[in-house]
Short mmCIF file of C-alpha atoms and ligand atoms in Angstrom, two decimals:
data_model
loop_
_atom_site.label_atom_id
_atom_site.label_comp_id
_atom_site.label_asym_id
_atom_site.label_seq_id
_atom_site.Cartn_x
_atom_site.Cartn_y
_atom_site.Cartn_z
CA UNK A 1 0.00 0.00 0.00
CA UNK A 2 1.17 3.41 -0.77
CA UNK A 3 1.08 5.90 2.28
CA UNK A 4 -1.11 8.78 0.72
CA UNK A 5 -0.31 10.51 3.82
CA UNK A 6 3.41 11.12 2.40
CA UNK A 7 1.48 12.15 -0.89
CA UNK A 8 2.90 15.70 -2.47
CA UNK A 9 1.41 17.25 -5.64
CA UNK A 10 3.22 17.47 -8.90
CA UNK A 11 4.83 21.25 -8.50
CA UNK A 12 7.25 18.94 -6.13
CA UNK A 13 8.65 17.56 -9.30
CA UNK A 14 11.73 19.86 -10.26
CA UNK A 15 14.99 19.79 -11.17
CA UNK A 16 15.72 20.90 -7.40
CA UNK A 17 14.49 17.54 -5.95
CA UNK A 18 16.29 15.49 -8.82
CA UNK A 19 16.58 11.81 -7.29
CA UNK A 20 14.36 13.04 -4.00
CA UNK A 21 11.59 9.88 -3.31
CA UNK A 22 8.58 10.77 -3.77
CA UNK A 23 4.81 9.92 -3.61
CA UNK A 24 2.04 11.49 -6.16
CA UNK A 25 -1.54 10.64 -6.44
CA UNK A 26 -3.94 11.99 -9.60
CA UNK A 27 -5.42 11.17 -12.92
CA UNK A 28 -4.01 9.34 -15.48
CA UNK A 29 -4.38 12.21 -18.45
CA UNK A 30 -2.28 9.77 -21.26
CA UNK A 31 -0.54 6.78 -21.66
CA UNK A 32 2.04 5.67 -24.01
CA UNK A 33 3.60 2.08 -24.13
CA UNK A 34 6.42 1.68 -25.84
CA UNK A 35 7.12 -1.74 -26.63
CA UNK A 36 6.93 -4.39 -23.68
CA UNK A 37 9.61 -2.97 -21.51
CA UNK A 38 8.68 0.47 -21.04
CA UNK A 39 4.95 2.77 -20.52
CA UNK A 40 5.27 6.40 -20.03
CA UNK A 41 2.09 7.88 -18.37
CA UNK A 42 1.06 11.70 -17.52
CA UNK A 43 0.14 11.95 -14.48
CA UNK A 44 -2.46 15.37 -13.34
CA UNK A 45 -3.31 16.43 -10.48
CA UNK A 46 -4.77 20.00 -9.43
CA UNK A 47 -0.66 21.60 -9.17
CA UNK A 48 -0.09 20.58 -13.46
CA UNK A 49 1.29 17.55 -15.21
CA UNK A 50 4.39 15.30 -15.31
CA UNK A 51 5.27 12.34 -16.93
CA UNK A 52 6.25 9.57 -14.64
CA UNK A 53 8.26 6.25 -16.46
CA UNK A 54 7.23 2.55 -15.61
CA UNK A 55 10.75 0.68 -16.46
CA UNK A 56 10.91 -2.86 -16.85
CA UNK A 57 14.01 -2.52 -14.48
CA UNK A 58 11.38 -1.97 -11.38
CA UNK A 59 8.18 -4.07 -12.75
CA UNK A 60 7.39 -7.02 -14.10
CA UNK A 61 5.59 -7.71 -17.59
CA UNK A 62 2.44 -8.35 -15.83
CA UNK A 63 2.43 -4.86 -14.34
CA UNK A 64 3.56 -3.36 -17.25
CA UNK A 65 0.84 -4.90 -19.26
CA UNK A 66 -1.83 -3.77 -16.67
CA UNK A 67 -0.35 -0.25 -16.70
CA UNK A 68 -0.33 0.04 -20.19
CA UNK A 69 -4.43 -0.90 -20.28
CA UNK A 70 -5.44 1.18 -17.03
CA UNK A 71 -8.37 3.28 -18.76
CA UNK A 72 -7.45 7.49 -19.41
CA UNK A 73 -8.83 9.07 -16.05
CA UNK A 74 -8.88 6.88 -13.68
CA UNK A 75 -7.29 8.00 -10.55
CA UNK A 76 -3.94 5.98 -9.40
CA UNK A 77 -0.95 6.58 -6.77
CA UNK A 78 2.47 5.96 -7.05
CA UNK A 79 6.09 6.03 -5.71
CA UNK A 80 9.27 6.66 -7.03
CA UNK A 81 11.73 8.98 -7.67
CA UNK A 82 12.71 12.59 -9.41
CA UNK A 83 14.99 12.44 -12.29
CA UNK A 84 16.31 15.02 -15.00
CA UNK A 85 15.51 14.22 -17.88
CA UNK A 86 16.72 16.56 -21.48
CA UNK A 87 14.07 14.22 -23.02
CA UNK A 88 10.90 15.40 -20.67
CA UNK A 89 9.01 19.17 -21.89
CA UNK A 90 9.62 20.07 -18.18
CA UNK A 91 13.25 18.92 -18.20
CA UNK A 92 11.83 16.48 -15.23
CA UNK A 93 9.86 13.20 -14.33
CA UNK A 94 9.70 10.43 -12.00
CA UNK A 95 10.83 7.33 -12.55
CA UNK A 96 8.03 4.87 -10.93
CA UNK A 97 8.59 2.21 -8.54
CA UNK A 98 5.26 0.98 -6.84
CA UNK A 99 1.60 2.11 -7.97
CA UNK A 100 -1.60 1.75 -7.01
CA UNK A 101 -4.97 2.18 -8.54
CA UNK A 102 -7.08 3.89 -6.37
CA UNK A 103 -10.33 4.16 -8.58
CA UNK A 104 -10.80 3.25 -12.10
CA UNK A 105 -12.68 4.63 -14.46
CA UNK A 106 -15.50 3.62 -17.28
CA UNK A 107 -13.52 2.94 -20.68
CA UNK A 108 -15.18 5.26 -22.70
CA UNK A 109 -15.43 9.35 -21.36
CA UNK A 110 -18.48 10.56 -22.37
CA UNK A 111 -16.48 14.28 -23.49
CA UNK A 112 -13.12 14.29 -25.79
CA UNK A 113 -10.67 16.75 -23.65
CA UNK A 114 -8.95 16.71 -27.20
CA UNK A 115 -11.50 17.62 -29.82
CA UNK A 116 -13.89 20.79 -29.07
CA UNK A 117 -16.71 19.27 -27.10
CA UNK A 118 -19.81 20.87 -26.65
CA UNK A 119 -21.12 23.43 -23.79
CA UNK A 120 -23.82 21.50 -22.90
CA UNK A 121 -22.41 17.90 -22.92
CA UNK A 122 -19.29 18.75 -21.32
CA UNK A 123 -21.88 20.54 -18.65
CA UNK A 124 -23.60 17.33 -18.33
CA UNK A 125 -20.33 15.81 -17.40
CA UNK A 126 -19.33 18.74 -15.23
CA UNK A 127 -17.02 16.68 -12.86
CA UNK A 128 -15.01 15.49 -15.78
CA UNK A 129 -14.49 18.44 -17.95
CA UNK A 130 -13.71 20.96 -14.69
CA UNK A 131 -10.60 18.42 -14.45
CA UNK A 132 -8.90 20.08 -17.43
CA UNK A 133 -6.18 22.97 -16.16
CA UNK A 134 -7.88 25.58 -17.72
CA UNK A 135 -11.30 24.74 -16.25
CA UNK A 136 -9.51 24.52 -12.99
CA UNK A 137 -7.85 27.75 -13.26
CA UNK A 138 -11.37 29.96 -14.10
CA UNK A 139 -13.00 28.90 -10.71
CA UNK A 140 -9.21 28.87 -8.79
CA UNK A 141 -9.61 33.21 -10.12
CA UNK A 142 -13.09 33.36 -9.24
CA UNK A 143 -12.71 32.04 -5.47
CA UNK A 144 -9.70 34.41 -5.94
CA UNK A 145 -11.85 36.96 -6.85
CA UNK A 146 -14.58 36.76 -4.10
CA UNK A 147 -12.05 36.26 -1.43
CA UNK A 148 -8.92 39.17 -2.10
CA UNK A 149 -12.18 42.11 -2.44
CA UNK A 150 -13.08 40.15 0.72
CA UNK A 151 -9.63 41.03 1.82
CA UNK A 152 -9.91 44.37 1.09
CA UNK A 153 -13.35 45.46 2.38
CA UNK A 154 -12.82 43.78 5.52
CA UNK A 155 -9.99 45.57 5.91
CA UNK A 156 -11.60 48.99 5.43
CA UNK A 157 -13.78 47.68 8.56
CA UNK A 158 -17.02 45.91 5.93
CA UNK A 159 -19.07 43.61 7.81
CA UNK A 160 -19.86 40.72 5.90
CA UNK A 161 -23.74 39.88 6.31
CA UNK A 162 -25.88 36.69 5.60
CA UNK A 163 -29.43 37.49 4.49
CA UNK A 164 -32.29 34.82 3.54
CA UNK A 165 -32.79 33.60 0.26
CA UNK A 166 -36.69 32.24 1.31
CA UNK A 167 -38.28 35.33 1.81
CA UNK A 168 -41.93 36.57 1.80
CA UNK A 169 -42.02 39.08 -1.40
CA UNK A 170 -39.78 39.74 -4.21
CA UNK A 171 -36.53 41.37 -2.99
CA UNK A 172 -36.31 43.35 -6.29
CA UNK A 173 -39.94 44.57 -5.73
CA UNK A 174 -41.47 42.42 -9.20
CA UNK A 175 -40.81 40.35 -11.86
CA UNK A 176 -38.45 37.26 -12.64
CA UNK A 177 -39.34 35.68 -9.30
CA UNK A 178 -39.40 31.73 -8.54
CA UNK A 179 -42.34 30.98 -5.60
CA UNK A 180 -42.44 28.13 -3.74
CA UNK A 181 -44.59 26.72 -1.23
CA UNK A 182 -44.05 27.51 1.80
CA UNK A 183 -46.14 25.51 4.42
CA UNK A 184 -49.26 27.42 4.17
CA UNK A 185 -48.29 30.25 2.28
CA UNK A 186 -46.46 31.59 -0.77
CA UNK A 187 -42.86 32.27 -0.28
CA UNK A 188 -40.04 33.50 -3.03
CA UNK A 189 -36.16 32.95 -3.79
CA UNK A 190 -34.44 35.88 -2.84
CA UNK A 191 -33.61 37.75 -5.97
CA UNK A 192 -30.88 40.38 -4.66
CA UNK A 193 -30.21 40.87 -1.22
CA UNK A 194 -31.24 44.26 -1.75
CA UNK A 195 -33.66 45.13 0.86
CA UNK A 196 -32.16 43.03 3.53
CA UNK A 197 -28.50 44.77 2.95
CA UNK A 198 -30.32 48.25 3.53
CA UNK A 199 -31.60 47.00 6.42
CA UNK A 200 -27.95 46.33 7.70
CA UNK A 201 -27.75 50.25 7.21
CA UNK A 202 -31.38 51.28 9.41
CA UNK A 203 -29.87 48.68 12.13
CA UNK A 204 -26.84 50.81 12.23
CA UNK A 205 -24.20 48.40 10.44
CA UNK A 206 -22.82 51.20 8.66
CA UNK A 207 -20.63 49.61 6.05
CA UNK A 208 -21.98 46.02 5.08
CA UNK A 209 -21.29 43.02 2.13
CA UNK A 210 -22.49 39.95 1.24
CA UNK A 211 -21.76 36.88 -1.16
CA UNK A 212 -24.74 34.55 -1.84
CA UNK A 213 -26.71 32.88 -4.04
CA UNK A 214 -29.44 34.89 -5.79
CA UNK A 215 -32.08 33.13 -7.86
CA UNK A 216 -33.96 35.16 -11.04
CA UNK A 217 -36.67 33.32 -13.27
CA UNK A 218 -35.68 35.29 -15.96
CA UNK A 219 -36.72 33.38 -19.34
CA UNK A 220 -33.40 34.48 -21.41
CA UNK A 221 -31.26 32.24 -22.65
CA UNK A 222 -28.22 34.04 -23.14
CA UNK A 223 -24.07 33.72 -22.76
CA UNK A 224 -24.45 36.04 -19.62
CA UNK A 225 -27.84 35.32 -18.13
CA UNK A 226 -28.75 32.18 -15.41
CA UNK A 227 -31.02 31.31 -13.02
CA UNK A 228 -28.86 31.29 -9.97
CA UNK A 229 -25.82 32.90 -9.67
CA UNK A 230 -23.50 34.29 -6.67
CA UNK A 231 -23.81 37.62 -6.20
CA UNK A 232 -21.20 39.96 -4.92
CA UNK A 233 -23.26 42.88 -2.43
CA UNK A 234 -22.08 46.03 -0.81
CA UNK A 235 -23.99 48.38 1.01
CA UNK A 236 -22.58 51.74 2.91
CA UNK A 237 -23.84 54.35 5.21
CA UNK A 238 -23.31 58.44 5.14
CA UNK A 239 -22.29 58.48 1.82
CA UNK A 240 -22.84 61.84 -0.37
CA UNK A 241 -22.87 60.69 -3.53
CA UNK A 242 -23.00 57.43 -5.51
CA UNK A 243 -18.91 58.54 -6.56
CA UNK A 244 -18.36 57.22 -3.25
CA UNK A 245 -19.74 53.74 -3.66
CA UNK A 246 -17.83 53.70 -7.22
CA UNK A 247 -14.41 54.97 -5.10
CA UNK A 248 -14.76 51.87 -3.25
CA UNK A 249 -15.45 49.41 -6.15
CA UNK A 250 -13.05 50.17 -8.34
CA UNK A 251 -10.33 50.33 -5.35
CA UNK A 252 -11.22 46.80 -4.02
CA UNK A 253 -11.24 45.82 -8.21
CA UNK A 254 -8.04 47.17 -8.88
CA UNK A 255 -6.67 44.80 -5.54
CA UNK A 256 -8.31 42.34 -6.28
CA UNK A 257 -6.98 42.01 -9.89
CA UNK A 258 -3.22 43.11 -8.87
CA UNK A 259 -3.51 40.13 -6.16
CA UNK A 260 -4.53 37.68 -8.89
CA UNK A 261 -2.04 39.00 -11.50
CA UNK A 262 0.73 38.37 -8.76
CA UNK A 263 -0.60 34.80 -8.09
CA UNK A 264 -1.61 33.61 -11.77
CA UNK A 265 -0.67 36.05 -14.29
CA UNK A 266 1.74 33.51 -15.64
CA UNK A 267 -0.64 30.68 -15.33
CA UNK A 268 -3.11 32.98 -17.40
CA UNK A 269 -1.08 34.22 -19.92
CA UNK A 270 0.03 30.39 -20.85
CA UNK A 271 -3.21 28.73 -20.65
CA UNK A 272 -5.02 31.81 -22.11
CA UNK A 273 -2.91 33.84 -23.77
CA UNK A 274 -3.56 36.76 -21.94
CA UNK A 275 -1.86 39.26 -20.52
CA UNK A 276 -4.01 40.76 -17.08
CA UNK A 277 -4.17 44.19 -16.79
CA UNK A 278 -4.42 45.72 -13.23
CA UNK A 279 -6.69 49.31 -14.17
CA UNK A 280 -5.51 52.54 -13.49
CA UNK A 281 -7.77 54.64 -10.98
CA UNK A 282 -9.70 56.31 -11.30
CA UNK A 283 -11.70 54.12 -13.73
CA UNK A 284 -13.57 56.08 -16.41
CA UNK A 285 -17.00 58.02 -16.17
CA UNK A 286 -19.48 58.70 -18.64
CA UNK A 287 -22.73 60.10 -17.97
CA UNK A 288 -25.64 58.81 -20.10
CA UNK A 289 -25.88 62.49 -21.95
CA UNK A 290 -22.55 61.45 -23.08
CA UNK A 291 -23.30 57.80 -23.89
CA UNK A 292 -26.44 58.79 -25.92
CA UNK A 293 -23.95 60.61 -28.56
CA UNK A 294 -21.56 58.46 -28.58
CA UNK A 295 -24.14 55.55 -29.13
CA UNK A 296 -25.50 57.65 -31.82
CA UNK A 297 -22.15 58.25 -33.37
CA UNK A 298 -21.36 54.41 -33.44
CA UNK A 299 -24.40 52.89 -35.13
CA UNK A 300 -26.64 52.63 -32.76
CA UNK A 301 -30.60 52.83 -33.20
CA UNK A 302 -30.75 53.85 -29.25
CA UNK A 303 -33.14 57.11 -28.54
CA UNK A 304 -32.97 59.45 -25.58
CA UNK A 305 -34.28 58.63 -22.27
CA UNK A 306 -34.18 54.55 -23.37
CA UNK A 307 -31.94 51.72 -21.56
CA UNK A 308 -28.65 50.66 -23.40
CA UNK A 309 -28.72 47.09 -24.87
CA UNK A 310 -26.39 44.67 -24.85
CA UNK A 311 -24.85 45.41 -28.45
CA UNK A 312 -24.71 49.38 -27.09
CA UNK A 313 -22.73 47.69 -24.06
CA UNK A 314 -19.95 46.26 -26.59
CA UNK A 315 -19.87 49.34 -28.48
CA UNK A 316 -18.87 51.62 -25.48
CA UNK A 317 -16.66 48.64 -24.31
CA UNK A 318 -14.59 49.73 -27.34
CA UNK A 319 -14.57 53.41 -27.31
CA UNK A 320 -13.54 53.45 -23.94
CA UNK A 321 -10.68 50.73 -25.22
CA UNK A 322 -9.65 53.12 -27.62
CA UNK A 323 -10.49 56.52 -26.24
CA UNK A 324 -8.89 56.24 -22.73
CA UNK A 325 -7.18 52.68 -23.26
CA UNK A 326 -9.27 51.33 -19.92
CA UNK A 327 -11.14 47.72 -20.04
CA UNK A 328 -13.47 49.19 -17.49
CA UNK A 329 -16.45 52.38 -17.26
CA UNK A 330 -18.45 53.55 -15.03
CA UNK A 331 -21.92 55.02 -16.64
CA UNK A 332 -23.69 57.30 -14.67
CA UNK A 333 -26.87 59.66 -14.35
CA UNK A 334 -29.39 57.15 -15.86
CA UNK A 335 -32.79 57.91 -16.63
CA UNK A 336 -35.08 57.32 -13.62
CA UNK A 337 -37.83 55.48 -16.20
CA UNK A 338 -35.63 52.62 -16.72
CA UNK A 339 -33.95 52.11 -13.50
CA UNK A 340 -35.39 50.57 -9.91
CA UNK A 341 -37.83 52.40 -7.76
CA UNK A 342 -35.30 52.52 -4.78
CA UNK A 343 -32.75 54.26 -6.80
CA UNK A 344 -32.56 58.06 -5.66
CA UNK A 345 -33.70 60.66 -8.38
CA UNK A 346 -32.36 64.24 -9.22
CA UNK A 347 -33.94 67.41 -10.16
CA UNK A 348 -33.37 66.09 -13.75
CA UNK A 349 -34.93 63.10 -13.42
CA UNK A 350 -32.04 61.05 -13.30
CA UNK A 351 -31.19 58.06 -11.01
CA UNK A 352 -28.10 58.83 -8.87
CA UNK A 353 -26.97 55.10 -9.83
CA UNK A 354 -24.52 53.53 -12.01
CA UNK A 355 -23.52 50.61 -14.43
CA UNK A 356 -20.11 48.95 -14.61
CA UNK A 357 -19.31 47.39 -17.09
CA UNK A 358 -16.12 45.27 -17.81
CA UNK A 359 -14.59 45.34 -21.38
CA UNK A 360 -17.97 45.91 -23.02
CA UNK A 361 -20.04 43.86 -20.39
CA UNK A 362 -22.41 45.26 -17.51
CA UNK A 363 -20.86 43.69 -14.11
CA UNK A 364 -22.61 45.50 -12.24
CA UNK A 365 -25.59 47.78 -10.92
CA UNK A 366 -25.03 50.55 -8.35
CA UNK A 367 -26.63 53.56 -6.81
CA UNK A 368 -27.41 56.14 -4.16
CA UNK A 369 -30.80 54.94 -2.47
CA UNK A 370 -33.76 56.76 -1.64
CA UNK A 371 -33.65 56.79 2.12
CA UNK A 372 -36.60 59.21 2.90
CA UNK A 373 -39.38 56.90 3.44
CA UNK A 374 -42.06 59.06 2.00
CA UNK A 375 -40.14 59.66 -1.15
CA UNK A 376 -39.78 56.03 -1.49
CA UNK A 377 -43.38 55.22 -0.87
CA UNK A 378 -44.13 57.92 -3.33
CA UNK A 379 -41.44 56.41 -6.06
CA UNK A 380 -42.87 53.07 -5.70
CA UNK A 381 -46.17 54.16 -6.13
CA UNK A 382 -44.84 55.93 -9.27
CA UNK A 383 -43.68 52.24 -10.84
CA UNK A 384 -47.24 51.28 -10.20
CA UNK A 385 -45.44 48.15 -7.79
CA UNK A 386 -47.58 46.81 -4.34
CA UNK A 387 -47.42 48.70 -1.75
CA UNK A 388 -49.25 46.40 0.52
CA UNK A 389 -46.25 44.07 -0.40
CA UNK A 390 -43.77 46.44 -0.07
CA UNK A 391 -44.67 48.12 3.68
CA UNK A 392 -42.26 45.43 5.32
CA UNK A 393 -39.28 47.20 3.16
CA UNK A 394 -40.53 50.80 3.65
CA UNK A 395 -40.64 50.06 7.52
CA UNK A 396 -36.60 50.02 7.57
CA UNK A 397 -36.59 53.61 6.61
CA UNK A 398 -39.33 54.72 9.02
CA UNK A 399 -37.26 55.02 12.21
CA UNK A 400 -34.07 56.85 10.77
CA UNK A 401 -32.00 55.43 8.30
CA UNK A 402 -28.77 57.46 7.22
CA UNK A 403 -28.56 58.18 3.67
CA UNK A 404 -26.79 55.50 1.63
CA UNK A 405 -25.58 53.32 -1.64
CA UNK A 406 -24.23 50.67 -2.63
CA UNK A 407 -23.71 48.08 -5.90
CA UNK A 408 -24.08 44.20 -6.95
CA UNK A 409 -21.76 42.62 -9.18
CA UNK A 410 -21.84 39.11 -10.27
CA UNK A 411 -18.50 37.68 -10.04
CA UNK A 412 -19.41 34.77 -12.84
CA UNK A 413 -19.48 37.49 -15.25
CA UNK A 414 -16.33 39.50 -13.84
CA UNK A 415 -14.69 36.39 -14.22
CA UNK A 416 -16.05 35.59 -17.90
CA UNK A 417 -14.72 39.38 -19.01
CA UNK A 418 -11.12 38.73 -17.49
CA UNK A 419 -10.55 35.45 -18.97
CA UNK A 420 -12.42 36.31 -21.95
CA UNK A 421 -14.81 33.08 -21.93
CA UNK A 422 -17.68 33.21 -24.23
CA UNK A 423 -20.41 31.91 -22.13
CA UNK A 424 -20.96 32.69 -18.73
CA UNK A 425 -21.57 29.02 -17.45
CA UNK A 426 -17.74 28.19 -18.11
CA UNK A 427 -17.41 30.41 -14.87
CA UNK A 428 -20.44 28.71 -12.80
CA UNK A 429 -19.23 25.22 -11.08
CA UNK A 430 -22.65 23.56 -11.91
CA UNK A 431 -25.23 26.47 -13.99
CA UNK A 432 -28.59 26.83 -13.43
CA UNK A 433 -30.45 27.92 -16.81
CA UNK A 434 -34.22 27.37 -18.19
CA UNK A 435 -33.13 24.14 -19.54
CA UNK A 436 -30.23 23.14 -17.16
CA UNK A 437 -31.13 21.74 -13.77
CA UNK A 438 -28.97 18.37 -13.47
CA UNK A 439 -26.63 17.44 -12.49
P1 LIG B 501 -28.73 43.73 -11.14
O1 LIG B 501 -30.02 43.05 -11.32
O2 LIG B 501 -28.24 44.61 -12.24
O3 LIG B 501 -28.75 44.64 -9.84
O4 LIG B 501 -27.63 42.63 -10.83
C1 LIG B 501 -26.32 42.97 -10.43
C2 LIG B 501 -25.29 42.21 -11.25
O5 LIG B 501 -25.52 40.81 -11.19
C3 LIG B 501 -25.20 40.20 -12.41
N1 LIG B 501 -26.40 39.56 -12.99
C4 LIG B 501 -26.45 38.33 -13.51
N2 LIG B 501 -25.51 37.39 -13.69
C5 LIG B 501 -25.90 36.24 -14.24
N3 LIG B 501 -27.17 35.95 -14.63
C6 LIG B 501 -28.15 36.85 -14.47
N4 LIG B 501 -29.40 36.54 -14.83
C7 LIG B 501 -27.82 38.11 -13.89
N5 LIG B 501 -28.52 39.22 -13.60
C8 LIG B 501 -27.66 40.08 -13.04
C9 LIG B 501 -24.66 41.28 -13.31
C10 LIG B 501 -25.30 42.51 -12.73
O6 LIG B 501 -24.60 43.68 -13.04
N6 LIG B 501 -30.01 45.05 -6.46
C11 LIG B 501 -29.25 45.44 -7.63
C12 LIG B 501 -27.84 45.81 -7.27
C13 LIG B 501 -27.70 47.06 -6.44
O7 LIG B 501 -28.24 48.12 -6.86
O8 LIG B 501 -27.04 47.01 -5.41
C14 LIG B 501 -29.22 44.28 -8.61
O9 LIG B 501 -29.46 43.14 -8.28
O10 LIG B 501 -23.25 41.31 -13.15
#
């Protein structure tokens, strides 16, 4: 039996530990007989590769001949030990002297890791295509992701929050809701933490953030749309203006990304060819008076006082590429029409709120909120939305509530922009669409 508890991963195997003993464990990515006497196998595990050498000096032709037929993927151990080798890509391997198969697997995979398999059938085989090292590295960036602007607004004294996801009326005050049953009555998936985070703020929290699921039965099937995704929620008290909620985003962006271009820029640029680029601050604004002419200057059909579409989302993407050479934009100043009832309004009729989007690509929705409870009953009203429903919500902002803002961005699709996937789902471990709900 092989001790796995003397197990290290294959980043041990370097030219530094040349003829060091040593114990691996992983899949079995390819195997190559040559002859009787000799099998060369590549061994993976979550570190990389390396090719580890079955000699007929340490096995006998019965192993060999097993080795050689051990199905691609299935999971083995092994000792032996570290050798140079000119021959090897990585200038290293291991020369084997005991293995072990620890779980074998079904002869035929149902997805080729060689030829382009899919979306949907290497999603329906989740567990086996995630095992490729480029599937590994998008969700080892994303739980980068969450966790370094974790880092940095815990730092600048966030609390993180936890807010329900059954709840008794749509947290985004209307459509795109799932209901369920809930003993005798009617209860929803949580769409947005959105009116539970400005709670935080009426209870006194101050500064507040949260990372959760979020659930929206929105019918699109599109590269950037699910069902479920995690959402990345901020909240903050005394704030002026909206700039202030944008000062903090792009500041915990910019750290996040310089912490993840220390850790896997070279990773990145190798598996993806590309080169991360940690944004200069301040990130650039553009008001929608601005967009609208630009829009209209590009080829758009967009009118005055309407939301921008997706395809008016790419186009600024590239102006702003060109025009300030920046992969990210704030927009600002939206019209009040097309924006959420709790969004504070101007004189103009604007919404003190903001977009970001990420090389062409909304990432997220942020704004000043309407704190004054009667002005919020009022605005509500306005969007023609339940009040009945809504009086729970309104409550917060009856007793004092300090005037406040704050964003959501969904990390799937920040993630999707950076490594410049074309589907959001790559990014989501196991996504949730209208078709998709196994495994
Ligand atoms: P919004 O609905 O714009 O705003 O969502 C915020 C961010 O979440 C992501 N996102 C999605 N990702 C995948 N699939 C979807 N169906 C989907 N919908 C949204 C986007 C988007 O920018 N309560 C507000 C936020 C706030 O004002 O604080 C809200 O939820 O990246």
């Amino acid at each position: 039996m092989i001790d796995l508890a003397e197990r290290k991963q294959t980043d041990f195997v370097t030219p530094k530990n040349d003829n060091k003993k040593v114990v691996l464990s992983g899949f079995i990515e390819k195997i190559r007989p040559i002859g009787k006497n000799l099998v060369f196998l590549v061994l993976k595990d979550i570190k990389g590769s390396v090719q580890i050498t079955f000699k007929k000096e340490n096995f006998n032709e019965k192993d060999l001949k097993e080795i050689s037929s051990i199905p691609i993927q299935s999971v083995i151990s092994l000792e032996g030990i570290v050798k140079k080798s000119k021959l090897c890509k990585k200038g290293v391997e291991v020369i084997a002297k005991k293995y072990e198969i620890l779980s074998k697997s079904a002869p035929n995979l149902p997805i080729d890791f060689n030829s382009e398999t899919g979306l949907d059938k290497r999603l329906d085989n989740r567990w086996i295509d995630l095992r490729t090292e480029k599937n590994t590295l998008i969700f080892q960036i994303l739980s980068d992701f969450i966790n370094f602007s974790r880092e940095y607004l815990l730092k600048n004294e966030f609390i993180e929050i936890f807010t329900p996801k059954i709840i008794g009326a749509a947290s985004e005050g209307g459509a795109e809701v799932f209901e369920l049953p809930y003993f005798d009555k009617k209860a929803y998936l949580a769409q947005s933490p959105q009116f539970f985070k400005q709670m935080a703020l009426s209870a006194g929290f101050e500064k507040v953030f949260e990372v959760a699921p979020v659930f929206r039965a929105d019918p699109s099937s599109t590269s950037r749309h699910v069902t479920e995704f995690t959402s990345f929620d901020l909240e903050m008290a005394y704030i002026t203006s909206f700039e202030d909620v944008m000062k903090v985003e792009e500041n915990m962006i910019a750290y996040s990304i310089k912490k993840i271009k220390e850790k896997w820029g070279g990773k990145v640029k190798e598996v993806f060819d590309i080169d991360l680029i940690i944004p200069k601050i301040p990130f650039p604004r553009l008001k929608m008076e601005e967009i609208y002419k630009i829009l209209q200057k590009n080829g758009s059909k967009i009118k005055k006082g309407e939301d921008i579409s997706t395809t008016d989302e790419r186009i600024i993407g590239e102006y702003v590429k060109k025009k300030f050479n920046h992969d990210f934009v704030f927009i600002t100043d939206y019209p009040w029409k097309v924006r959420s009832f709790y969004h504070m309004r101007d004189s103009k009729n604007n919404s003190l709120s903001f977009d970001l989007l990420y090389k062409g690509v909304e990432i997220t929705t942020g704004a000043q909120r309407e704190h004054r409870y009667e002005k919020l009953v009022s605005q509500a009203k306005e969007k023609g939305l339940n009040l009945k429903l809504l009086d729970f919500y309104f409550n917060f902002f009856k007793y004092g509530c300090p005037p406040h803002g704050g964003f959501g961005l969904g990390p799937a699709r920040f993630v999707k922009q950076m490594l410049n996937l074309s589907n959001i789902r790559e990014a989501i471990f196991l996504p949730r669409d209208m078709k998709r709900l196994m495994p």
